[in-house]
Amino acid sequence: MIEATNSENSVTGNVPVITVDGPSGSGKGTLCQKLADRLGWALLDSGALYRLVGYVANKKGITDQAGIAEQALNLDIEFINDPATGELLSILEGQDVTRDIRTETCGDLASRVAAIPEVRAALLKRQRAFRVTPGLIADGRDMGTVVFPAAPVKIFLEATAEERAKRRYNQLKEKGFDASLAKIFDEISERDERDLKRSSSPLAIAADALVIDSSKLSIDEVFERVLKAASQFI
Ligand code: C5P
């Protein structure tokens, strides 16, 4: 028998999924939100799951890998749409922690727990549960390679580290956070390195992915390219 944790669920197997993978700041978040809004599909922000696990482990002072994996498996997590802004809110044990998990510190904590194979295994089933009709937009690093390897449409979004740092800086400033461009560039480079080199599900381009370099494209141009690539499934 094939374990549900190791394979994409056959019951939801024909629900279409568009996977969007790529490094931090490549524009995945904005693109995925736009796709989910346009198509009326569910949205999986897998980075938020890793951020929530990193946040909780840090807050509760859990440092052993088994303990962190246990949190990943059983943590009370909910994502709801803010009716006022349409933004996806992250609710942890009943508390809205959307802002707390968006900081660069939490991004760093996320990339550390994301390197633990047991944490990735614990989150696999949770991530696959997001695949519901009429379809799913899955945002992450290993959506097309590990979590939804049979997805009919796979996108890999990239951009230069300089461009990604600039975007992250502007995003943080817009949200009212204090930010330093040089520091963000260093953090992004360090995180890239960790995501690319970890042994468990490293950031990689799926063989059947469409690679889009967003460095010189507007979000609308990227969006149109993805819609075109997905046209037979939407
Ligand atoms: O996408 P976001 O910046 O929110 O992700 C935070 C961190 O979580 C990433 O730097 C990466 O280390 C990790 N991550 C991952 N696999 C995913 C999504 C995020 O390893 N599918």
GROMACS .gro file of C-alpha atoms and ligand atoms in nm:
model
  255
    1MET     CA    1   0.000   0.000   0.000
    2ILE     CA    2   0.125   0.348  -0.081
    3GLU     CA    3   0.132   0.576   0.222
    4ALA     CA    4  -0.067   0.897   0.183
    5THR     CA    5   0.233   1.086   0.316
    6ASN     CA    6   0.449   0.961   0.033
    7SER     CA    7   0.222   1.008  -0.263
    8GLU     CA    8  -0.020   1.264  -0.395
    9ASN     CA    9  -0.367   1.155  -0.283
   10SER     CA   10  -0.547   0.965  -0.558
   11VAL     CA   11  -0.886   1.106  -0.452
   12THR     CA   12  -0.776   1.464  -0.517
   13GLY     CA   13  -0.544   1.356  -0.798
   14ASN     CA   14  -0.747   1.525  -1.069
   15VAL     CA   15  -0.786   1.859  -0.891
   16PRO     CA   16  -0.556   2.087  -1.092
   17VAL     CA   17  -0.253   2.237  -0.919
   18ILE     CA   18  -0.026   2.515  -1.040
   19THR     CA   19   0.302   2.497  -0.851
   20VAL     CA   20   0.516   2.808  -0.821
   21ASP     CA   21   0.866   2.753  -0.685
   22GLY     CA   22   1.165   2.980  -0.663
   23PRO     CA   23   1.399   3.162  -0.425
   24SER     CA   24   1.300   3.427  -0.169
   25GLY     CA   25   1.178   3.751  -0.319
   26SER     CA   26   1.130   3.623  -0.674
   27GLY     CA   27   0.771   3.754  -0.667
   28LYS     CA   28   0.601   3.419  -0.599
   29GLY     CA   29   0.379   3.552  -0.321
   30THR     CA   30   0.227   3.833  -0.526
   31LEU     CA   31   0.192   3.613  -0.833
   32CYS     CA   32   0.025   3.330  -0.639
   33GLN     CA   33  -0.223   3.561  -0.466
   34LYS     CA   34  -0.314   3.712  -0.804
   35LEU     CA   35  -0.360   3.367  -0.961
   36ALA     CA   36  -0.574   3.243  -0.670
   37ASP     CA   37  -0.792   3.557  -0.689
   38ARG     CA   38  -0.836   3.537  -1.066
   39LEU     CA   39  -0.912   3.164  -1.077
   40GLY     CA   40  -1.099   3.139  -0.745
   41TRP     CA   41  -0.864   2.856  -0.641
   42ALA     CA   42  -0.724   2.771  -0.299
   43LEU     CA   43  -0.381   2.907  -0.208
   44LEU     CA   44  -0.106   2.723  -0.021
   45ASP     CA   45   0.163   2.952   0.116
   46SER     CA   46   0.402   2.675   0.224
   47GLY     CA   47   0.662   2.929   0.336
   48ALA     CA   48   0.413   3.048   0.599
   49LEU     CA   49   0.395   2.693   0.737
   50TYR     CA   50   0.774   2.680   0.777
   51ARG     CA   51   0.771   3.029   0.926
   52LEU     CA   52   0.504   2.925   1.181
   53VAL     CA   53   0.706   2.621   1.284
   54GLY     CA   54   1.024   2.831   1.318
   55TYR     CA   55   0.834   3.096   1.513
   56VAL     CA   56   0.682   2.849   1.758
   57ALA     CA   57   1.003   2.652   1.812
   58ASN     CA   58   1.183   2.976   1.891
   59LYS     CA   59   0.907   3.105   2.118
   60LYS     CA   60   0.874   2.779   2.311
   61GLY     CA   61   1.251   2.727   2.322
   62ILE     CA   62   1.231   2.390   2.144
   63THR     CA   63   1.569   2.307   1.994
   64ASP     CA   64   1.571   1.929   1.940
   65GLN     CA   65   1.476   1.812   1.591
   66ALA     CA   66   1.215   1.558   1.709
   67GLY     CA   67   1.045   1.826   1.921
   68ILE     CA   68   1.035   2.070   1.630
   69ALA     CA   69   0.896   1.798   1.398
   70GLU     CA   70   0.628   1.722   1.657
   71GLN     CA   71   0.523   2.090   1.643
   72ALA     CA   72   0.515   2.074   1.262
   73LEU     CA   73   0.283   1.774   1.278
   74ASN     CA   74   0.038   1.889   1.544
   75LEU     CA   75   0.050   2.267   1.558
   76ASP     CA   76  -0.292   2.437   1.551
   77ILE     CA   77  -0.262   2.641   1.230
   78GLU     CA   78  -0.533   2.808   1.027
   79PHE     CA   79  -0.520   3.035   0.724
   80ILE     CA   80  -0.812   3.270   0.673
   81ASN     CA   81  -0.882   3.548   0.426
   82ASP     CA   82  -0.898   3.894   0.579
   83PRO     CA   83  -1.240   4.013   0.455
   84ALA     CA   84  -1.117   4.376   0.452
   85THR     CA   85  -0.793   4.335   0.254
   86GLY     CA   86  -0.820   3.988   0.097
   87GLU     CA   87  -0.483   3.912   0.259
   88LEU     CA   88  -0.421   3.557   0.381
   89LEU     CA   89  -0.395   3.570   0.761
   90SER     CA   90  -0.190   3.317   0.957
   91ILE     CA   91  -0.366   3.208   1.275
   92LEU     CA   92  -0.160   3.015   1.527
   93GLU     CA   93  -0.337   2.860   1.825
   94GLY     CA   94  -0.617   3.115   1.773
   95GLN     CA   95  -0.385   3.419   1.752
   96ASP     CA   96  -0.326   3.627   1.439
   97VAL     CA   97   0.053   3.613   1.391
   98THR     CA   98   0.061   3.729   1.027
   99ARG     CA   99   0.290   4.022   1.100
  100ASP     CA  100   0.513   3.837   1.347
  101ILE     CA  101   0.604   3.568   1.095
  102ARG     CA  102   0.682   3.813   0.809
  103THR     CA  103   1.000   3.949   0.968
  104GLU     CA  104   1.343   3.862   0.826
  105THR     CA  105   1.432   3.701   1.161
  106CYS     CA  106   1.141   3.463   1.122
  107GLY     CA  107   1.240   3.395   0.760
  108ASP     CA  108   1.577   3.290   0.892
  109LEU     CA  109   1.421   3.067   1.162
  110ALA     CA  110   1.200   2.914   0.890
  111SER     CA  111   1.492   2.826   0.667
  112ARG     CA  112   1.667   2.657   0.962
  113VAL     CA  113   1.372   2.435   1.057
  114ALA     CA  114   1.312   2.371   0.684
  115ALA     CA  115   1.647   2.194   0.666
  116ILE     CA  116   1.528   1.924   0.912
  117PRO     CA  117   1.403   1.620   0.713
  118GLU     CA  118   1.150   1.520   0.986
  119VAL     CA  119   0.995   1.867   0.971
  120ARG     CA  120   0.957   1.845   0.594
  121ALA     CA  121   0.802   1.498   0.626
  122ALA     CA  122   0.561   1.623   0.893
  123LEU     CA  123   0.444   1.909   0.671
  124LEU     CA  124   0.397   1.698   0.359
  125LYS     CA  125   0.051   1.566   0.441
  126ARG     CA  126  -0.064   1.905   0.573
  127GLN     CA  127   0.040   2.069   0.248
  128ARG     CA  128  -0.134   1.809   0.031
  129ALA     CA  129  -0.459   1.866   0.223
  130PHE     CA  130  -0.479   2.210   0.055
  131ARG     CA  131  -0.556   2.043  -0.277
  132VAL     CA  132  -0.931   2.100  -0.298
  133THR     CA  133  -1.169   2.176  -0.585
  134PRO     CA  134  -1.174   2.373  -0.805
  135GLY     CA  135  -0.792   2.394  -0.790
  136LEU     CA  136  -0.483   2.493  -0.596
  137ILE     CA  137  -0.203   2.744  -0.637
  138ALA     CA  138   0.097   2.612  -0.440
  139ASP     CA  139   0.373   2.856  -0.350
  140GLY     CA  140   0.709   2.731  -0.221
  141ARG     CA  141   1.047   2.574  -0.290
  142ASP     CA  142   0.961   2.209  -0.351
  143MET     CA  143   0.599   2.225  -0.466
  144GLY     CA  144   0.669   2.090  -0.816
  145THR     CA  145   0.950   1.853  -0.718
  146VAL     CA  146   0.827   1.689  -0.395
  147VAL     CA  147   0.484   1.795  -0.270
  148PHE     CA  148   0.289   1.791  -0.599
  149PRO     CA  149   0.520   1.616  -0.846
  150ALA     CA  150   0.225   1.528  -1.074
  151ALA     CA  151   0.098   1.889  -1.098
  152PRO     CA  152  -0.002   1.969  -1.456
  153VAL     CA  153   0.151   2.319  -1.448
  154LYS     CA  154   0.483   2.396  -1.282
  155ILE     CA  155   0.646   2.736  -1.274
  156PHE     CA  156   0.993   2.820  -1.147
  157LEU     CA  157   1.024   3.191  -1.085
  158GLU     CA  158   1.369   3.341  -1.053
  159ALA     CA  159   1.528   3.686  -1.035
  160THR     CA  160   1.875   3.814  -0.952
  161ALA     CA  161   1.964   3.838  -0.581
  162GLU     CA  162   2.002   4.219  -0.616
  163GLU     CA  163   1.653   4.255  -0.762
  164ARG     CA  164   1.501   4.024  -0.501
  165ALA     CA  165   1.667   4.214  -0.215
  166LYS     CA  166   1.532   4.542  -0.355
  167ARG     CA  167   1.179   4.401  -0.374
  168ARG     CA  168   1.190   4.258  -0.022
  169TYR     CA  169   1.319   4.592   0.107
  170ASN     CA  170   1.033   4.783  -0.058
  171GLN     CA  171   0.779   4.528   0.066
  172LEU     CA  172   0.899   4.557   0.426
  173LYS     CA  173   0.905   4.937   0.407
  174GLU     CA  174   0.550   4.940   0.269
  175LYS     CA  175   0.435   4.726   0.561
  176GLY     CA  176   0.597   4.970   0.803
  177PHE     CA  177   0.894   4.752   0.903
  178ASP     CA  178   1.244   4.892   0.956
  179ALA     CA  179   1.478   4.756   0.689
  180SER     CA  180   1.832   4.781   0.554
  181LEU     CA  181   1.894   4.691   0.189
  182ALA     CA  182   2.251   4.569   0.247
  183LYS     CA  183   2.141   4.349   0.536
  184ILE     CA  184   1.852   4.204   0.336
  185PHE     CA  185   2.086   4.126   0.045
  186ASP     CA  186   2.317   3.935   0.280
  187GLU     CA  187   2.027   3.752   0.442
  188ILE     CA  188   1.876   3.657   0.105
  189SER     CA  189   2.213   3.528  -0.018
  190GLU     CA  190   2.262   3.327   0.299
  191ARG     CA  191   1.911   3.183   0.281
  192ASP     CA  192   1.956   3.096  -0.089
  193GLU     CA  193   2.269   2.909   0.000
  194ARG     CA  194   2.093   2.711   0.274
  195ASP     CA  195   1.786   2.635   0.055
  196LEU     CA  196   2.004   2.518  -0.235
  197LYS     CA  197   2.244   2.308  -0.033
  198ARG     CA  198   2.026   2.129   0.222
  199SER     CA  199   2.011   1.753   0.174
  200SER     CA  200   1.632   1.723   0.216
  201SER     CA  201   1.426   1.868  -0.074
  202PRO     CA  202   1.668   2.143  -0.177
  203LEU     CA  203   1.542   2.424  -0.395
  204ALA     CA  204   1.554   2.274  -0.744
  205ILE     CA  205   1.389   2.325  -1.081
  206ALA     CA  206   1.147   2.044  -1.173
  207ALA     CA  207   1.239   1.889  -1.508
  208ASP     CA  208   0.899   1.983  -1.651
  209ALA     CA  209   0.883   2.337  -1.506
  210LEU     CA  210   0.851   2.655  -1.707
  211VAL     CA  211   1.132   2.884  -1.588
  212ILE     CA  212   1.049   3.255  -1.582
  213ASP     CA  213   1.311   3.517  -1.495
  214SER     CA  214   1.112   3.800  -1.341
  215SER     CA  215   1.409   4.042  -1.304
  216LYS     CA  216   1.295   4.258  -1.593
  217LEU     CA  217   0.927   4.168  -1.607
  218SER     CA  218   0.634   4.335  -1.435
  219ILE     CA  219   0.409   4.122  -1.218
  220ASP     CA  220   0.137   4.155  -1.485
  221GLU     CA  221   0.373   4.022  -1.754
  222VAL     CA  222   0.464   3.723  -1.536
  223PHE     CA  223   0.095   3.667  -1.457
  224GLU     CA  224  -0.001   3.662  -1.828
  225ARG     CA  225   0.276   3.412  -1.907
  226VAL     CA  226   0.155   3.179  -1.634
  227LEU     CA  227  -0.209   3.206  -1.744
  228LYS     CA  228  -0.101   3.119  -2.098
  229ALA     CA  229   0.099   2.818  -1.978
  230ALA     CA  230  -0.200   2.700  -1.772
  231SER     CA  231  -0.465   2.779  -2.033
  232GLN     CA  232  -0.566   2.417  -2.099
  233PHE     CA  233  -0.631   2.350  -1.728
  234ILE     CA  234  -0.823   2.662  -1.626
  235C5P     O1  235   0.871   3.171   0.108
  235C5P     P1  236   0.918   3.218   0.243
  235C5P     O2  237   1.024   3.322   0.239
  235C5P     O3  238   0.804   3.256   0.331
  235C5P     O4  239   0.983   3.088   0.310
  235C5P     C1  240   1.059   3.095   0.427
  235C5P     C2  241   1.162   2.983   0.427
  235C5P     O5  242   1.094   2.857   0.439
  235C5P     C3  243   1.245   2.970   0.299
  235C5P     O6  244   1.362   3.049   0.303
  235C5P     C4  245   1.278   2.823   0.294
  235C5P     O7  246   1.395   2.796   0.369
  235C5P     C5  247   1.162   2.757   0.366
  235C5P     N1  248   1.070   2.692   0.273
  235C5P     C6  249   1.100   2.565   0.230
  235C5P     N2  250   1.013   2.498   0.150
  235C5P     C7  251   0.899   2.554   0.111
  235C5P     C8  252   0.867   2.686   0.151
  235C5P     C9  253   0.956   2.754   0.232
  235C5P     O8  254   1.205   2.512   0.263
  235C5P     N3  255   0.815   2.484   0.034
   0.00000   0.00000   0.00000
